[in-house]
mmCIF file of C-alpha atoms in Angstrom:
data_model
loop_
_atom_site.group_PDB
_atom_site.id
_atom_site.type_symbol
_atom_site.label_atom_id
_atom_site.label_comp_id
_atom_site.label_asym_id
_atom_site.label_seq_id
_atom_site.Cartn_x
_atom_site.Cartn_y
_atom_site.Cartn_z
ATOM 1 C CA MET A 366 9.166 13.020 -4.849
ATOM 2 C CA PHE A 367 9.245 11.909 -0.960
ATOM 3 C CA GLU A 368 10.901 14.092 1.811
ATOM 4 C CA LYS A 369 9.725 11.740 5.347
ATOM 5 C CA ILE A 370 9.614 8.202 5.209
ATOM 6 C CA LEU A 371 8.532 6.457 8.075
ATOM 7 C CA VAL A 372 8.643 2.973 8.231
ATOM 8 C CA PRO A 373 7.526 1.218 11.498
ATOM 9 C CA TYR A 374 9.536 -1.723 13.019
ATOM 10 C CA ASP A 375 8.737 -4.779 15.339
ATOM 11 C CA GLY A 376 11.359 -6.829 14.313
ATOM 12 C CA SER A 377 9.135 -9.503 12.019
ATOM 13 C CA HIS A 378 10.290 -10.846 8.861
ATOM 14 C CA GLY A 379 8.088 -8.270 7.386
ATOM 15 C CA ALA A 380 8.256 -5.457 9.392
ATOM 16 C CA GLU A 381 12.832 -6.165 8.041
ATOM 17 C CA ARG A 382 11.607 -6.440 4.499
ATOM 18 C CA ALA A 383 9.655 -2.954 4.710
ATOM 19 C CA LEU A 384 12.520 -1.553 6.625
ATOM 20 C CA LYS A 385 15.132 -2.482 2.998
ATOM 21 C CA LYS A 386 13.090 -1.155 0.983
ATOM 22 C CA ALA A 387 12.184 1.992 2.746
ATOM 23 C CA VAL A 388 16.408 2.821 2.881
ATOM 24 C CA ASP A 389 16.370 1.758 -1.116
ATOM 25 C CA MET A 390 13.250 4.247 -1.403
ATOM 26 C CA ALA A 391 15.072 6.427 0.687
ATOM 27 C CA ARG A 392 18.240 6.986 -0.590
ATOM 28 C CA LEU A 393 16.512 7.422 -4.327
ATOM 29 C CA CYS A 394 14.737 10.589 -2.601
ATOM 30 C CA ASN A 395 17.326 11.937 -0.915
ATOM 31 C CA ALA A 396 14.429 11.722 2.006
ATOM 32 C CA HIS A 397 15.329 10.842 6.273
ATOM 33 C CA LEU A 398 14.434 8.637 8.021
ATOM 34 C CA VAL A 399 12.068 7.715 11.112
ATOM 35 C CA VAL A 400 12.279 4.121 12.119
ATOM 36 C CA LEU A 401 9.146 3.668 14.844
ATOM 37 C CA THR A 402 8.718 0.656 16.967
ATOM 38 C CA VAL A 403 5.178 0.644 18.547
ATOM 39 C CA TYR A 404 4.897 -1.307 22.121
ATOM 40 C CA ARG A 405 1.253 -1.594 24.356
ATOM 41 C CA HIS A 406 1.143 0.053 27.281
ATOM 42 C CA HIS A 407 0.811 -2.643 30.894
ATOM 43 C CA SER A 408 -3.252 -1.053 31.244
ATOM 44 C CA MET A 409 -3.557 -2.014 27.409
ATOM 45 C CA LEU A 410 -2.048 -5.546 28.125
ATOM 46 C CA GLU A 411 -4.274 -6.186 30.785
ATOM 47 C CA ALA A 412 -6.929 -5.310 29.752
ATOM 48 C CA SER A 413 -6.533 -7.896 27.081
ATOM 49 C CA LEU A 414 -5.201 -10.325 29.613
ATOM 50 C CA SER A 415 -7.572 -9.919 32.554
ATOM 51 C CA MET A 416 -6.682 -13.175 34.624
ATOM 52 C CA VAL A 417 -3.069 -11.764 35.388
ATOM 53 C CA ARG A 418 -3.736 -9.505 37.882
ATOM 54 C CA GLY A 419 -0.009 -7.639 38.838
ATOM 55 C CA SER A 420 0.814 -4.646 41.788
ATOM 56 C CA VAL A 421 0.994 -1.410 40.376
ATOM 57 C CA GLU A 422 4.900 -1.755 40.594
ATOM 58 C CA ARG A 423 4.420 -4.792 38.696
ATOM 59 C CA GLY A 424 3.346 -3.053 35.941
ATOM 60 C CA GLY A 425 5.477 0.530 36.419
ATOM 61 C CA ASN A 426 8.394 -2.759 36.008
ATOM 62 C CA LEU A 427 6.599 -4.817 33.313
ATOM 63 C CA ASP A 428 6.178 -1.125 30.804
ATOM 64 C CA ASN A 429 9.550 0.101 31.081
ATOM 65 C CA GLU A 430 10.991 -3.916 30.459
ATOM 66 C CA MET A 431 8.513 -3.299 27.499
ATOM 67 C CA ARG A 432 9.038 0.010 26.399
ATOM 68 C CA GLU A 433 13.086 -0.982 26.829
ATOM 69 C CA ALA A 434 12.773 -3.995 24.320
ATOM 70 C CA ALA A 435 11.286 -1.440 21.579
ATOM 71 C CA ARG A 436 13.930 0.938 22.420
ATOM 72 C CA GLU A 437 16.364 -2.293 21.840
ATOM 73 C CA ALA A 438 14.440 -3.169 18.395
ATOM 74 C CA ALA A 439 14.550 0.538 17.222
ATOM 75 C CA ASN A 440 18.178 1.281 17.709
ATOM 76 C CA TYR A 441 18.482 -1.975 15.863
ATOM 77 C CA ALA A 442 16.798 -1.161 12.637
ATOM 78 C CA LYS A 443 18.641 2.404 12.497
ATOM 79 C CA ARG A 444 21.568 0.486 12.860
ATOM 80 C CA LEU A 445 20.589 -1.707 9.965
ATOM 81 C CA VAL A 446 20.179 1.530 8.065
ATOM 82 C CA LYS A 447 22.879 2.695 9.153
ATOM 83 C CA GLU A 448 25.163 -0.447 7.200
ATOM 84 C CA GLN A 449 23.434 0.270 4.277
ATOM 85 C CA GLY A 450 24.893 3.272 3.766
ATOM 86 C CA HIS A 451 21.777 6.190 4.492
ATOM 87 C CA GLU A 452 22.914 8.084 7.460
ATOM 88 C CA ASN A 453 19.575 10.647 7.596
ATOM 89 C CA VAL A 454 17.521 8.457 9.423
ATOM 90 C CA SER A 455 16.154 8.259 13.140
ATOM 91 C CA ALA A 456 14.686 6.126 15.353
ATOM 92 C CA PHE A 457 11.308 6.198 18.089
ATOM 93 C CA VAL A 458 9.684 4.442 20.485
ATOM 94 C CA LYS A 459 5.961 5.294 21.394
ATOM 95 C CA ALA A 460 3.415 3.449 23.426
ATOM 96 C CA GLY A 461 -0.178 2.322 21.792
ATOM 97 C CA GLN A 462 -1.693 1.043 19.482
ATOM 98 C CA PRO A 463 0.059 -0.107 16.217
ATOM 99 C CA ALA A 464 -2.301 0.989 13.513
ATOM 100 C CA ARG A 465 -2.842 4.841 15.183
ATOM 101 C CA THR A 466 0.104 4.997 16.396
ATOM 102 C CA ILE A 467 1.964 5.249 13.717
ATOM 103 C CA ILE A 468 -0.318 6.979 11.555
ATOM 104 C CA ALA A 469 -0.471 10.280 14.209
ATOM 105 C CA THR A 470 3.744 9.977 14.317
ATOM 106 C CA GLY A 471 3.817 9.959 10.777
ATOM 107 C CA LYS A 472 1.552 13.293 10.243
ATOM 108 C CA GLU A 473 3.469 14.566 13.605
ATOM 109 C CA LYS A 474 6.686 14.418 11.909
ATOM 110 C CA GLY A 475 5.730 15.541 8.854
ATOM 111 C CA CYS A 476 5.967 12.182 6.668
ATOM 112 C CA ASP A 477 5.132 12.102 3.261
ATOM 113 C CA LEU A 478 5.316 8.248 2.290
ATOM 114 C CA ILE A 479 5.181 4.989 4.599
ATOM 115 C CA VAL A 480 6.246 2.145 4.153
ATOM 116 C CA VAL A 481 5.079 -0.972 5.895
ATOM 117 C CA GLY A 482 5.236 -4.870 5.704
ATOM 118 C CA SER A 483 2.179 -7.442 4.593
ATOM 119 C CA ARG A 484 1.802 -10.122 5.919
ATOM 120 C CA GLY A 485 3.770 -11.438 3.188
ATOM 121 C CA LEU A 486 1.275 -13.960 1.769
ATOM 122 C CA GLY A 487 0.781 -14.663 -1.536
ATOM 123 C CA ALA A 488 -2.051 -15.772 -3.500
ATOM 124 C CA THR A 489 -2.105 -19.140 -2.698
ATOM 125 C CA GLU A 490 -3.098 -17.739 0.861
ATOM 126 C CA GLY A 491 -5.707 -15.566 -0.577
ATOM 127 C CA TYR A 492 -5.972 -11.655 0.693
ATOM 128 C CA LEU A 493 -5.024 -11.766 4.140
ATOM 129 C CA LEU A 494 -3.257 -8.302 4.226
ATOM 130 C CA GLY A 495 -1.994 -8.327 7.734
ATOM 131 C CA SER A 496 -4.617 -5.895 10.217
ATOM 132 C CA VAL A 497 -1.950 -3.664 10.916
ATOM 133 C CA SER A 498 -1.467 -3.117 7.327
ATOM 134 C CA HIS A 499 -5.016 -2.506 6.679
ATOM 135 C CA LYS A 500 -5.477 -0.043 8.773
ATOM 136 C CA VAL A 501 -2.308 1.576 8.204
ATOM 137 C CA THR A 502 -2.732 2.156 4.620
ATOM 138 C CA GLY A 503 -6.939 3.217 5.040
ATOM 139 C CA LEU A 504 -6.300 5.488 8.230
ATOM 140 C CA ALA A 505 -3.238 7.365 6.782
ATOM 141 C CA ASN A 506 -3.130 10.151 4.758
ATOM 142 C CA CYS A 507 -0.686 10.093 2.669
ATOM 143 C CA PRO A 508 0.918 7.177 0.538
ATOM 144 C CA VAL A 509 1.340 3.780 1.871
ATOM 145 C CA LEU A 510 3.702 1.493 0.549
ATOM 146 C CA VAL A 511 2.868 -1.764 1.547
ATOM 147 C CA VAL A 512 5.838 -4.679 1.080
ATOM 148 C CA MET B 1185 14.127 1.040 -6.773
ATOM 149 C CA PHE B 1186 10.946 -0.549 -9.976
ATOM 150 C CA GLU B 1187 11.467 -1.408 -13.145
ATOM 151 C CA LYS B 1188 7.514 -1.390 -14.642
ATOM 152 C CA ILE B 1189 5.307 0.079 -12.791
ATOM 153 C CA LEU B 1190 1.393 -1.155 -13.458
ATOM 154 C CA VAL B 1191 -1.513 1.255 -12.470
ATOM 155 C CA PRO B 1192 -4.960 -0.022 -12.906
ATOM 156 C CA TYR B 1193 -6.858 2.890 -14.368
ATOM 157 C CA ASP B 1194 -10.949 3.175 -13.757
ATOM 158 C CA GLY B 1195 -11.363 6.971 -14.383
ATOM 159 C CA SER B 1196 -11.925 7.671 -10.306
ATOM 160 C CA HIS B 1197 -10.741 10.601 -8.600
ATOM 161 C CA GLY B 1198 -8.785 8.154 -6.513
ATOM 162 C CA ALA B 1199 -7.286 6.504 -9.659
ATOM 163 C CA GLU B 1200 -6.774 9.954 -10.859
ATOM 164 C CA ARG B 1201 -4.318 10.550 -7.941
ATOM 165 C CA ALA B 1202 -2.788 7.098 -8.236
ATOM 166 C CA LEU B 1203 -2.024 7.527 -12.135
ATOM 167 C CA LYS B 1204 -0.423 11.344 -10.624
ATOM 168 C CA LYS B 1205 2.110 9.416 -8.163
ATOM 169 C CA ALA B 1206 2.851 6.595 -10.637
ATOM 170 C CA VAL B 1207 4.216 9.181 -13.347
ATOM 171 C CA ASP B 1208 5.928 10.766 -10.562
ATOM 172 C CA MET B 1209 7.397 7.250 -9.467
ATOM 173 C CA ALA B 1210 8.030 6.112 -13.241
ATOM 174 C CA ARG B 1211 10.153 9.150 -13.994
ATOM 175 C CA LEU B 1212 12.147 9.341 -10.540
ATOM 176 C CA CYS B 1213 13.380 5.243 -11.726
ATOM 177 C CA ASN B 1214 13.192 5.469 -15.010
ATOM 178 C CA ALA B 1215 10.608 3.179 -15.677
ATOM 179 C CA HIS B 1216 8.102 1.476 -17.903
ATOM 180 C CA LEU B 1217 4.896 2.620 -17.059
ATOM 181 C CA VAL B 1218 1.889 -0.138 -17.592
ATOM 182 C CA VAL B 1219 -1.464 1.588 -17.701
ATOM 183 C CA LEU B 1220 -4.402 -1.381 -17.109
ATOM 184 C CA THR B 1221 -7.944 -0.133 -18.107
ATOM 185 C CA VAL B 1222 -10.227 -3.504 -16.755
ATOM 186 C CA TYR B 1223 -13.869 -3.841 -17.122
ATOM 187 C CA ARG B 1224 -16.585 -6.777 -16.707
ATOM 188 C CA HIS B 1225 -17.968 -9.453 -18.842
ATOM 189 C CA HIS B 1226 -21.432 -9.625 -19.834
ATOM 190 C CA SER B 1227 -21.647 -12.693 -18.334
ATOM 191 C CA MET B 1228 -20.048 -11.524 -15.392
ATOM 192 C CA LEU B 1229 -22.776 -8.080 -15.432
ATOM 193 C CA GLU B 1230 -25.719 -10.635 -15.687
ATOM 194 C CA ALA B 1231 -24.504 -12.751 -13.099
ATOM 195 C CA SER B 1232 -24.675 -9.760 -10.779
ATOM 196 C CA LEU B 1233 -28.151 -8.296 -12.431
ATOM 197 C CA SER B 1234 -29.823 -11.477 -12.348
ATOM 198 C CA MET B 1235 -33.488 -10.073 -13.190
ATOM 199 C CA VAL B 1236 -32.142 -8.492 -16.711
ATOM 200 C CA ARG B 1237 -32.319 -10.614 -19.088
ATOM 201 C CA GLY B 1238 -30.613 -9.604 -22.783
ATOM 202 C CA SER B 1239 -30.012 -11.631 -25.963
ATOM 203 C CA VAL B 1240 -27.218 -13.652 -26.810
ATOM 204 C CA GLU B 1241 -26.577 -10.948 -29.520
ATOM 205 C CA ARG B 1242 -27.578 -7.952 -26.676
ATOM 206 C CA GLY B 1243 -24.833 -9.937 -24.405
ATOM 207 C CA GLY B 1244 -22.063 -8.834 -27.154
ATOM 208 C CA ASN B 1245 -22.994 -5.580 -28.187
ATOM 209 C CA LEU B 1246 -22.647 -5.033 -24.209
ATOM 210 C CA ASP B 1247 -19.326 -6.653 -24.111
ATOM 211 C CA ASN B 1248 -18.016 -4.934 -27.006
ATOM 212 C CA GLU B 1249 -19.217 -1.508 -25.348
ATOM 213 C CA MET B 1250 -17.687 -1.883 -22.283
ATOM 214 C CA ARG B 1251 -14.088 -2.709 -23.984
ATOM 215 C CA GLU B 1252 -14.497 -0.040 -26.249
ATOM 216 C CA ALA B 1253 -15.414 2.473 -22.882
ATOM 217 C CA ALA B 1254 -12.594 1.321 -21.454
ATOM 218 C CA ARG B 1255 -10.439 1.601 -24.394
ATOM 219 C CA GLU B 1256 -11.563 4.841 -24.172
ATOM 220 C CA ALA B 1257 -10.308 5.027 -20.132
ATOM 221 C CA ALA B 1258 -6.572 3.497 -20.749
ATOM 222 C CA ASN B 1259 -6.246 5.954 -23.719
ATOM 223 C CA TYR B 1260 -7.162 9.299 -21.841
ATOM 224 C CA ALA B 1261 -4.618 7.367 -18.896
ATOM 225 C CA LYS B 1262 -2.130 7.783 -21.566
ATOM 226 C CA ARG B 1263 -2.634 10.468 -22.870
ATOM 227 C CA LEU B 1264 -2.030 12.231 -18.996
ATOM 228 C CA VAL B 1265 0.700 9.970 -18.871
ATOM 229 C CA LYS B 1266 2.699 11.466 -21.827
ATOM 230 C CA GLU B 1267 1.440 15.218 -20.928
ATOM 231 C CA GLN B 1268 3.265 14.827 -17.797
ATOM 232 C CA GLY B 1269 6.030 13.817 -19.563
ATOM 233 C CA HIS B 1270 7.108 11.028 -19.283
ATOM 234 C CA GLU B 1271 6.748 8.631 -22.881
ATOM 235 C CA ASN B 1272 7.372 4.784 -21.510
ATOM 236 C CA VAL B 1273 3.992 4.553 -21.254
ATOM 237 C CA SER B 1274 1.219 1.586 -22.212
ATOM 238 C CA ALA B 1275 -2.121 0.791 -22.503
ATOM 239 C CA PHE B 1276 -4.066 -1.990 -22.346
ATOM 240 C CA VAL B 1277 -7.479 -3.056 -21.409
ATOM 241 C CA LYS B 1278 -8.514 -6.839 -20.055
ATOM 242 C CA ALA B 1279 -11.701 -8.148 -19.144
ATOM 243 C CA GLY B 1280 -12.335 -9.978 -15.263
ATOM 244 C CA GLN B 1281 -12.651 -9.402 -12.150
ATOM 245 C CA PRO B 1282 -10.630 -6.027 -11.561
ATOM 246 C CA ALA B 1283 -8.406 -7.863 -8.088
ATOM 247 C CA ARG B 1284 -7.172 -10.870 -9.809
ATOM 248 C CA THR B 1285 -7.598 -9.453 -13.448
ATOM 249 C CA ILE B 1286 -5.214 -6.869 -12.373
ATOM 250 C CA ILE B 1287 -2.707 -8.998 -9.794
ATOM 251 C CA ALA B 1288 -2.966 -11.247 -13.186
ATOM 252 C CA THR B 1289 -1.130 -8.803 -15.178
ATOM 253 C CA GLY B 1290 1.588 -7.799 -12.890
ATOM 254 C CA LYS B 1291 2.563 -10.619 -13.500
ATOM 255 C CA GLU B 1292 2.421 -11.635 -16.935
ATOM 256 C CA LYS B 1293 3.872 -8.303 -17.489
ATOM 257 C CA GLY B 1294 6.708 -8.267 -14.832
ATOM 258 C CA CYS B 1295 5.792 -5.387 -13.389
ATOM 259 C CA ASP B 1296 7.695 -4.986 -9.739
ATOM 260 C CA LEU B 1297 5.105 -2.737 -8.163
ATOM 261 C CA ILE B 1298 1.585 -1.501 -8.382
ATOM 262 C CA VAL B 1299 0.570 1.556 -7.521
ATOM 263 C CA VAL B 1300 -3.419 1.917 -6.503
ATOM 264 C CA GLY B 1301 -5.620 4.986 -5.326
ATOM 265 C CA SER B 1302 -7.510 4.434 -2.105
ATOM 266 C CA ARG B 1303 -11.188 4.875 -1.955
ATOM 267 C CA GLY B 1304 -9.896 8.414 -0.513
ATOM 268 C CA LEU B 1305 -11.263 8.319 3.078
ATOM 269 C CA GLY B 1306 -9.298 10.019 5.760
ATOM 270 C CA ALA B 1307 -9.140 9.580 9.787
ATOM 271 C CA THR B 1308 -12.764 10.754 9.727
ATOM 272 C CA GLU B 1309 -14.445 8.361 7.879
ATOM 273 C CA GLY B 1310 -12.854 4.817 9.444
ATOM 274 C CA TYR B 1311 -10.469 2.679 7.923
ATOM 275 C CA LEU B 1312 -12.540 1.713 4.979
ATOM 276 C CA LEU B 1313 -9.828 0.826 2.584
ATOM 277 C CA GLY B 1314 -11.795 0.648 -0.650
ATOM 278 C CA SER B 1315 -12.324 -3.354 -1.672
ATOM 279 C CA VAL B 1316 -10.142 -3.362 -5.123
ATOM 280 C CA SER B 1317 -7.100 -1.928 -3.091
ATOM 281 C CA HIS B 1318 -7.507 -4.055 -0.157
ATOM 282 C CA LYS B 1319 -7.800 -7.399 -2.557
ATOM 283 C CA VAL B 1320 -4.385 -6.373 -4.389
ATOM 284 C CA THR B 1321 -2.613 -5.039 -1.590
ATOM 285 C CA GLY B 1322 -3.241 -8.300 0.455
ATOM 286 C CA LEU B 1323 -2.834 -10.677 -3.702
ATOM 287 C CA ALA B 1324 0.161 -8.769 -4.524
ATOM 288 C CA ASN B 1325 3.841 -10.429 -4.888
ATOM 289 C CA CYS B 1326 5.478 -6.911 -5.438
ATOM 290 C CA PRO B 1327 4.910 -3.680 -3.648
ATOM 291 C CA VAL B 1328 1.941 -1.669 -3.477
ATOM 292 C CA LEU B 1329 1.538 1.722 -3.630
ATOM 293 C CA VAL B 1330 -1.696 2.791 -1.558
ATOM 294 C CA VAL B 1331 -1.558 6.366 -2.806
#
């Protein structure tokens, strides 16, 4: 039913729940699983923290650190997938705005399903779907499973 | 992976797309498919159309007409499902607010997946996820597939 499933992973509880469902789905469909961890560019962080001014060099280091942290998260997720017995998995990191980067990567890799975590709030808390999940479900050109 | 799948059906293009995916998923999982068509009570319509005042009798007839139209839509959807070769399907109509009625019915029937149509807008149109889809994805206690 689905051949290539994208699952964004940022290390949150919601993302871990999404990862588990994505593995179940990938096994059911015999699909390739693409794990994606998105990180923000230093320049984007700087824009949101305009009080903090680093040197160009410091900015470069911060980018490297964020890329490294993202790579660790993506590799950790990939190990979790393999531990659940699904070997058909690849992991990527990308810099950018989360929702748009998830959508663009899904298109680029030819994914036909995206699995995202909601914020995990039930009826008691009202319908506060995470803004990334909301944007992804609204922008995607393929089905989105919100977990 | 899923045993009982709820698919709200209101006759829109988005709902038909959702219905097709729900059938695919139900066949893949050998699951029972529950079709639900929600209609609004006359009193709710009246509240939103406060200029229009009908007699109690007229209100009752309007309720009946809306229930009948909903039942026709639900039965039509059920026939579509069977035509796609999936016999394990039931269809219901309920009165109420769409999103909350969908969620309540999902709980009542023990569904472990809800399949809803998005408004079908792509990236060009921005992320205008239909408000019912948005509420359902945010309120549900089970995974939601937005199609």
